[in-house]
Structure formats: structure tokens, C-alpha cells
Tab-separated table of C-alpha atoms in Angstrom:
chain	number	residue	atom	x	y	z
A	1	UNK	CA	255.687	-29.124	5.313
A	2	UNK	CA	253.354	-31.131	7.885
A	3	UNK	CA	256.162	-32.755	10.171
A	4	UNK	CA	256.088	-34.440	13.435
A	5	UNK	CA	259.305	-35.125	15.146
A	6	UNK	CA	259.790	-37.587	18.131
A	7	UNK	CA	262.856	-37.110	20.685
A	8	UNK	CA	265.112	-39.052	21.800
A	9	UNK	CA	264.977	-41.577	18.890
A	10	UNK	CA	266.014	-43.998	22.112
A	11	UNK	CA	266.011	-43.546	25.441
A	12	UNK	CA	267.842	-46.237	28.313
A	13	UNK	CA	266.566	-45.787	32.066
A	14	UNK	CA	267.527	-47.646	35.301
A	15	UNK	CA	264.305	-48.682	36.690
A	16	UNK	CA	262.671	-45.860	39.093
A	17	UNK	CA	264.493	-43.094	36.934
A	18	UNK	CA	261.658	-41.348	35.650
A	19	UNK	CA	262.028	-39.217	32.720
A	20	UNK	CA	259.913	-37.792	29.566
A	21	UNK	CA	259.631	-38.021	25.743
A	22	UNK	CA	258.890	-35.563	23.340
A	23	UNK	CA	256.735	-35.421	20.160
A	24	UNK	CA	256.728	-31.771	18.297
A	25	UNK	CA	254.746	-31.222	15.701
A	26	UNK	CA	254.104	-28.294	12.959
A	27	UNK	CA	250.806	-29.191	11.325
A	28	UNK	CA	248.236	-26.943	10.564
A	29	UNK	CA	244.901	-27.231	12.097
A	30	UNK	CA	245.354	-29.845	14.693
A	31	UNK	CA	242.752	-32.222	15.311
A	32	UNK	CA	243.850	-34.635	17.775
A	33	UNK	CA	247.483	-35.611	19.209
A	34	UNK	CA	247.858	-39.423	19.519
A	35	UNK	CA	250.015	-41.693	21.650
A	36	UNK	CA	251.153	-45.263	21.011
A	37	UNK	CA	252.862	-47.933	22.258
A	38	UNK	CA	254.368	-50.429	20.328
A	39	UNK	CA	256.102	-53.787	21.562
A	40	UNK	CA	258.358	-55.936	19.356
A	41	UNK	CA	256.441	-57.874	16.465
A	42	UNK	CA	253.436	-55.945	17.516
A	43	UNK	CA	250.931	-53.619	16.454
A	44	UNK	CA	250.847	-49.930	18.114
A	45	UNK	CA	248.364	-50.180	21.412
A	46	UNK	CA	246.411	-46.679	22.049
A	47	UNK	CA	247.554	-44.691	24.910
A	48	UNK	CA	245.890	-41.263	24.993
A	49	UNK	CA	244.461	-38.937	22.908
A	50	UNK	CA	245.041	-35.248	23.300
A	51	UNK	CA	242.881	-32.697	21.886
A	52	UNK	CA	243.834	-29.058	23.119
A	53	UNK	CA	246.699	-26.662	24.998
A	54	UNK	CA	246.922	-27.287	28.323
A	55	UNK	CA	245.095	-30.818	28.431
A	56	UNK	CA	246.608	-33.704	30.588
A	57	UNK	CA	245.871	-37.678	30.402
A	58	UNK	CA	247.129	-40.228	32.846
A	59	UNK	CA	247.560	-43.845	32.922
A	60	UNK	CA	249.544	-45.890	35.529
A	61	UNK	CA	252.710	-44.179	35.635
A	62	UNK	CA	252.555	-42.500	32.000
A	63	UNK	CA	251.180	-38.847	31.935
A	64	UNK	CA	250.789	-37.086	28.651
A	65	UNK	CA	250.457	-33.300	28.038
A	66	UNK	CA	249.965	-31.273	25.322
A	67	UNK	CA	250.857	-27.534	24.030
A	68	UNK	CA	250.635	-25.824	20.907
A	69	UNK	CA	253.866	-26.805	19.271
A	70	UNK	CA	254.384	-29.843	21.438
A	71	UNK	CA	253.455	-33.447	23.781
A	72	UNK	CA	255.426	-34.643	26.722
A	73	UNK	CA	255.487	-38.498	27.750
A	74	UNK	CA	256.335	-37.835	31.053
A	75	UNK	CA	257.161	-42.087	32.418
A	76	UNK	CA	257.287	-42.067	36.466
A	77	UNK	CA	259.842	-44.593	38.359
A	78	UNK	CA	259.224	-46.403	35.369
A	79	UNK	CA	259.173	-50.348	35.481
A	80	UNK	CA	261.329	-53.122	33.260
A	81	UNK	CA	257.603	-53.466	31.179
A	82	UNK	CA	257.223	-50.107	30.382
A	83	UNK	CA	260.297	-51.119	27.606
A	84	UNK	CA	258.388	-50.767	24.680
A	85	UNK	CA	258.885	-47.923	21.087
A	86	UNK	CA	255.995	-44.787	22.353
A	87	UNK	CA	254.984	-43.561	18.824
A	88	UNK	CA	253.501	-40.178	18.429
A	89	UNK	CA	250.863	-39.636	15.841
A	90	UNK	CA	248.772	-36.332	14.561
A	91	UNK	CA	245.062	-35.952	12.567
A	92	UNK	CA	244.980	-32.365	11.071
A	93	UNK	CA	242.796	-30.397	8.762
A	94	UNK	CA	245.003	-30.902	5.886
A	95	UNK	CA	244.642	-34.591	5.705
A	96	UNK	CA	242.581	-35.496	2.373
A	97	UNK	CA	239.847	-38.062	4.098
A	98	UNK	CA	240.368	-36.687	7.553
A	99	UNK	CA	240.926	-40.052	8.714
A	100	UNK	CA	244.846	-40.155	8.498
A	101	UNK	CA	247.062	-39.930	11.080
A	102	UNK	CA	251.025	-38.493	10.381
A	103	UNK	CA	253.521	-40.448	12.306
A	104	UNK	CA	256.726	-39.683	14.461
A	105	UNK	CA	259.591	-42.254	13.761
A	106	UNK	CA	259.115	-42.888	17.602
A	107	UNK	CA	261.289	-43.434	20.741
A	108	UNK	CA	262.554	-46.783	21.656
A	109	UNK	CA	262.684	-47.057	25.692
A	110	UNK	CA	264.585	-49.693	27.450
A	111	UNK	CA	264.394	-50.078	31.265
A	112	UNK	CA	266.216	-51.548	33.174
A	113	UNK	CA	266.097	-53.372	36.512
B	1	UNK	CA	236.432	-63.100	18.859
B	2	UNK	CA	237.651	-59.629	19.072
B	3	UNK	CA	240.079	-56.473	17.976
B	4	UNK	CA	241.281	-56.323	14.580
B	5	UNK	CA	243.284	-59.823	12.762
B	6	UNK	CA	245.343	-59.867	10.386
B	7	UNK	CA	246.802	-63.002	8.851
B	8	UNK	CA	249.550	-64.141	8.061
B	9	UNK	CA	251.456	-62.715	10.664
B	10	UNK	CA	254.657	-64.039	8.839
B	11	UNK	CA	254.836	-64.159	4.543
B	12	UNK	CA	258.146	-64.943	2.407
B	13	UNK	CA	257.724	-64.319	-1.223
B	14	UNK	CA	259.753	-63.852	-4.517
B	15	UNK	CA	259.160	-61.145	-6.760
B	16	UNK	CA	256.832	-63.318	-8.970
B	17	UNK	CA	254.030	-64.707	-6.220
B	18	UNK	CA	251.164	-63.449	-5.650
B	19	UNK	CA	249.710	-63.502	-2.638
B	20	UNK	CA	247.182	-61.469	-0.230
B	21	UNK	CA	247.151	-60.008	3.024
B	22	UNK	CA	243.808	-60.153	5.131
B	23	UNK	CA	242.507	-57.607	7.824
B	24	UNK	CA	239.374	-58.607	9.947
B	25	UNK	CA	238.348	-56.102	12.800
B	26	UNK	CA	235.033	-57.383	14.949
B	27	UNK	CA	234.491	-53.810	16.824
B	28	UNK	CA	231.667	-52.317	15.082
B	29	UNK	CA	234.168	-50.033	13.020
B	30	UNK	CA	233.307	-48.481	9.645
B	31	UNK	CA	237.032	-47.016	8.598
B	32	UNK	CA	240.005	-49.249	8.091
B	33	UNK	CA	243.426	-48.442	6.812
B	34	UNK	CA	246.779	-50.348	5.586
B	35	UNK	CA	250.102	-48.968	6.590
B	36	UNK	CA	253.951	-49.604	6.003
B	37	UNK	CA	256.259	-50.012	8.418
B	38	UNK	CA	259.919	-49.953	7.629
B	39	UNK	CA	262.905	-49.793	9.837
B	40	UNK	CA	263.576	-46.248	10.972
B	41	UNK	CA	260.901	-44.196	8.911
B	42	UNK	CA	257.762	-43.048	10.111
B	43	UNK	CA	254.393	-45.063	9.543
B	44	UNK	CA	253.292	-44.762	6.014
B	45	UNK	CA	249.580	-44.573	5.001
B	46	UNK	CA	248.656	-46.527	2.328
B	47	UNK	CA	245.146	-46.687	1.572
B	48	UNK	CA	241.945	-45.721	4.035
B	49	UNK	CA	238.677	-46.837	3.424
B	50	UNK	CA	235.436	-46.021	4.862
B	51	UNK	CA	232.029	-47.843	4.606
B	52	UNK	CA	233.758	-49.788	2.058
B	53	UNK	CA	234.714	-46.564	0.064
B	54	UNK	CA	238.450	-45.646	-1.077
B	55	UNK	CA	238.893	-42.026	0.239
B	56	UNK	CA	242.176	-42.022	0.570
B	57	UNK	CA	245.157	-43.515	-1.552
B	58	UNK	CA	248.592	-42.060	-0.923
B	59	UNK	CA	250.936	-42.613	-4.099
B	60	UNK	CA	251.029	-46.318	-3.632
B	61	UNK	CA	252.493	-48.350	-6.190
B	62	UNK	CA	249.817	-49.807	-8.526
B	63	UNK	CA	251.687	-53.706	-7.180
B	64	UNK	CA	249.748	-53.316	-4.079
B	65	UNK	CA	245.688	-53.556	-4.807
B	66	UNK	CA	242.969	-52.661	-1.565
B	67	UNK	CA	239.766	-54.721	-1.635
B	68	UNK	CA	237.124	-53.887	0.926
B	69	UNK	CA	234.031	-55.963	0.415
B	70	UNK	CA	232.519	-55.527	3.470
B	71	UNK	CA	233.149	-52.830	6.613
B	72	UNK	CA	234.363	-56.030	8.305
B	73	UNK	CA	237.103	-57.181	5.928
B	74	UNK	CA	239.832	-55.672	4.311
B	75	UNK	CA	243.190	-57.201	1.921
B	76	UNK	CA	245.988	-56.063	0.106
B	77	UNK	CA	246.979	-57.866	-2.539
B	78	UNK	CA	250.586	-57.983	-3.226
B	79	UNK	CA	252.216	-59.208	-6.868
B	80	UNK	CA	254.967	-58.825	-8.464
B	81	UNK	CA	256.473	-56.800	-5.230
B	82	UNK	CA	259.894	-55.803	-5.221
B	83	UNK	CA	262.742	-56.878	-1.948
B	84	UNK	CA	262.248	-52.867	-0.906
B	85	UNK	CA	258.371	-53.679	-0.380
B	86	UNK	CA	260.014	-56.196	2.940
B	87	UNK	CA	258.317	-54.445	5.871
B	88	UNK	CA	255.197	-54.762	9.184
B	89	UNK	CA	251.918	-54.094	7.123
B	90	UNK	CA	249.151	-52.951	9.800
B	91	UNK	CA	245.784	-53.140	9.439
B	92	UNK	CA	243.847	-50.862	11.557
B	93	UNK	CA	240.309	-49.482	11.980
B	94	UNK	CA	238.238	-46.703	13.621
B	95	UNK	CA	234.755	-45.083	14.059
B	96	UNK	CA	232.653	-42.966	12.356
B	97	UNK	CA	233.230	-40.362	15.029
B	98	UNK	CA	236.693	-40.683	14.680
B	99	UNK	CA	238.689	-40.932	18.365
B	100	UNK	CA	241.895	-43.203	16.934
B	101	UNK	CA	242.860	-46.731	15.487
B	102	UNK	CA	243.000	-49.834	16.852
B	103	UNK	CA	245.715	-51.677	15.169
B	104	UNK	CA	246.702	-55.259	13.863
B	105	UNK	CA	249.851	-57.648	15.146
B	106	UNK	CA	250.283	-56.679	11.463
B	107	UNK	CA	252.084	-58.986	9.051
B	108	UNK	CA	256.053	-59.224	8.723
B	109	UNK	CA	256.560	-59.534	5.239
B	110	UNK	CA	259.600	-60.338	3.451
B	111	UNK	CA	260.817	-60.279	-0.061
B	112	UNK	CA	262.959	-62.195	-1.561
């Protein structure tokens, strides 16, 4: 079965302690390796899109990479706004419309000053 | 104006209402989606349509009716919903060429 799995389910770091999340996935086919961030009461805000092994995005102090069986969220000296649930989403060739994304239950982060 | 909408962003109802959820996205899009978010569990698809087509509808109970008249608008229409149906409903849309969604503030429904 399709599956993506997102680790720690929640994650606490003094602020400055950098430190990364991980999404693992076992879908067939994949077409595109999605991260989000979602605040409280909010909807999910894009981060990155990954497409293939070895490719690397970066944004402020967020980095994501990607490998065959797995994404990092690497967060450096992360800051107090950075506090937020990162969700971690896959598209895949076994999706009816191709048009739906599969979910990770995602990783609350809390930073602290 | 410009993103997706969706209003309300707050909606208390007993099991007898009816009552509608609305999506509006003003980016050009020509996919758009409803999800269910509940408390520990992934993001659930619901319904995706594109260019006003239902391709996709994934096992939804038949208390929750999709209307997309126009590539701009989308609602769910909610009756008769049970207190289990209390979750964030998100809207969200996407291109043709499809590179991701842009999501909703969604709307925190609650049954009662």
C-alpha cells in the first residue's frame, strides 16, 4: 500500500539548534515530493517541490533533499517563527486523476527562544 | 483580490442544517480540490475537479455534495452531517501543468 510516513510526529528545539525532519515514502511511480507548512487555523503554505534523487531546494534557513525512498527538512539555527506543523505530501502514477496528492500526518515543530 | 477564499472560516451546525461551504481562488487555476482535516490523520482527498469536471471522488459519503459551476468557484454542501464530519475543510487549487496547490485558511467546522 501507497504510504507516506513523516518523523518525528513533534519535534521541540532551543532556538539556533538546527536539526532535520523526515518524510519516507513507498509509492510507486513518483511524480513530485511536496513540502508544506502549516500554522495554527491555517491552510498549508508551499515550500518546495522535489522532483528527482539527488535534487536540493533552499529557502531561508530550510533546505530540502530528496532520495529514492526518502526527503530531509534539514531547519538551520532555526528561529521562534519557524514553529509551525511541515507536512509532507506525494503525486504518483497511481493516483486516479493525477491531480492528488497523499499526505504525511506531519511534524509539529516548536522553537524556542 | 487574490489566493484562494474560502468562507466561513468558522460553521456550527446540528445534524439537521444544511448549509454550504464556498471556495473562490483568483489565480488563473483550472483544478480545485476539497480536503478533510482531522486531528492526527493525514489529509484526506475528497473530491478534485478540473475545468469544472469531477475526476476524482474518493469514497465520500453521499452527505457531502461538490458543485463547480465555474473554474473560479467551488462548494460543498453539507446536510444532514454527522458530529464525526467536525474537522478544517481546505479548498485548494492548481494548474493545468500541475506544480502543487495553493490552499485555503480552510473552514473549521463543527458538529453538533
Amino acid at each position: 500500500e501507497d504510504q507516506v510516513t513523516q518523523s518525528p510526529e513533534a519535534l521541540r528545539l532551543q532556538e539556533g539548534e538546527s536539526s532535520s525532519l523526515n518524510c519516507s515514502y513507498t509509492v510507486s511511480g513518483l511524480r513530485g515530493l511536496f513540502w508544506y507548512r502549516q500554522d495554527p487555523g491555517k491552510g498549508p503554505e508551499f515550500l518546495f517541490t522535489l522532483y528527482s534523487a539527488g535534487e536540493e531546494k533552499e529557502k531561508e534557513r530550510l533546505k530540502a533533499t530528496l532520495t529514492k525512498k526518502e526527503s530531509f527538512l534539514h531547519i538551520t539555527a532555526p528561529k521562534p517563527e519557524d514553529s509551525a506543523t511541515y507536512l509532507c505530501a506525494v503525486r504518483h502514477t497511481n493516483s486516479n486523476s493525477g491531480y492528488a496528492l497523499n499526505f504525511g500526518k506531519g511534524t509539529s515543530l516548536l522553537v524556542t527562544p | 483580490e487574490t489566493g484562494v477564499t474560502q468562507t466561513p472560516r468558522h460553521l456550527v451546525m446540528g445534524m439537521t442544517n444544511k448549509k454550504s461551504l464556498k471556495c473562490e481562488q483568483h489565480l488563473g487555476h483550472n483544478a480545485m480540490y476539497w480536503y478533510k482535516q482531522s486531528a492526527k490523520k493525514p489529509l484526506e482527498l475528497m473530491f478534485v475537479y478540473s475545468l469544472e469536471e469531477r475526476v476524482e471522488n474518493n469514497s465520500v459519503p453521499s452527505r457531502f455534495s461538490p458543485e463547480c459551476p465555474n473554474s473560479s468557484h467551488l462548494f460543498l454542501h453539507l446536510h444532514t452531517l454527522q458530529p464525526e464530519d467536525s474537522a478544517l475543510y481546505l479548498c485548494a487549487s492548481s494548474q493545468q501543468e500541475f506544480r502543487g496547490y495553493t490552499f485555503g485558511s480552510g473552514t473549521r467546522l463543527t458538529v453538533v
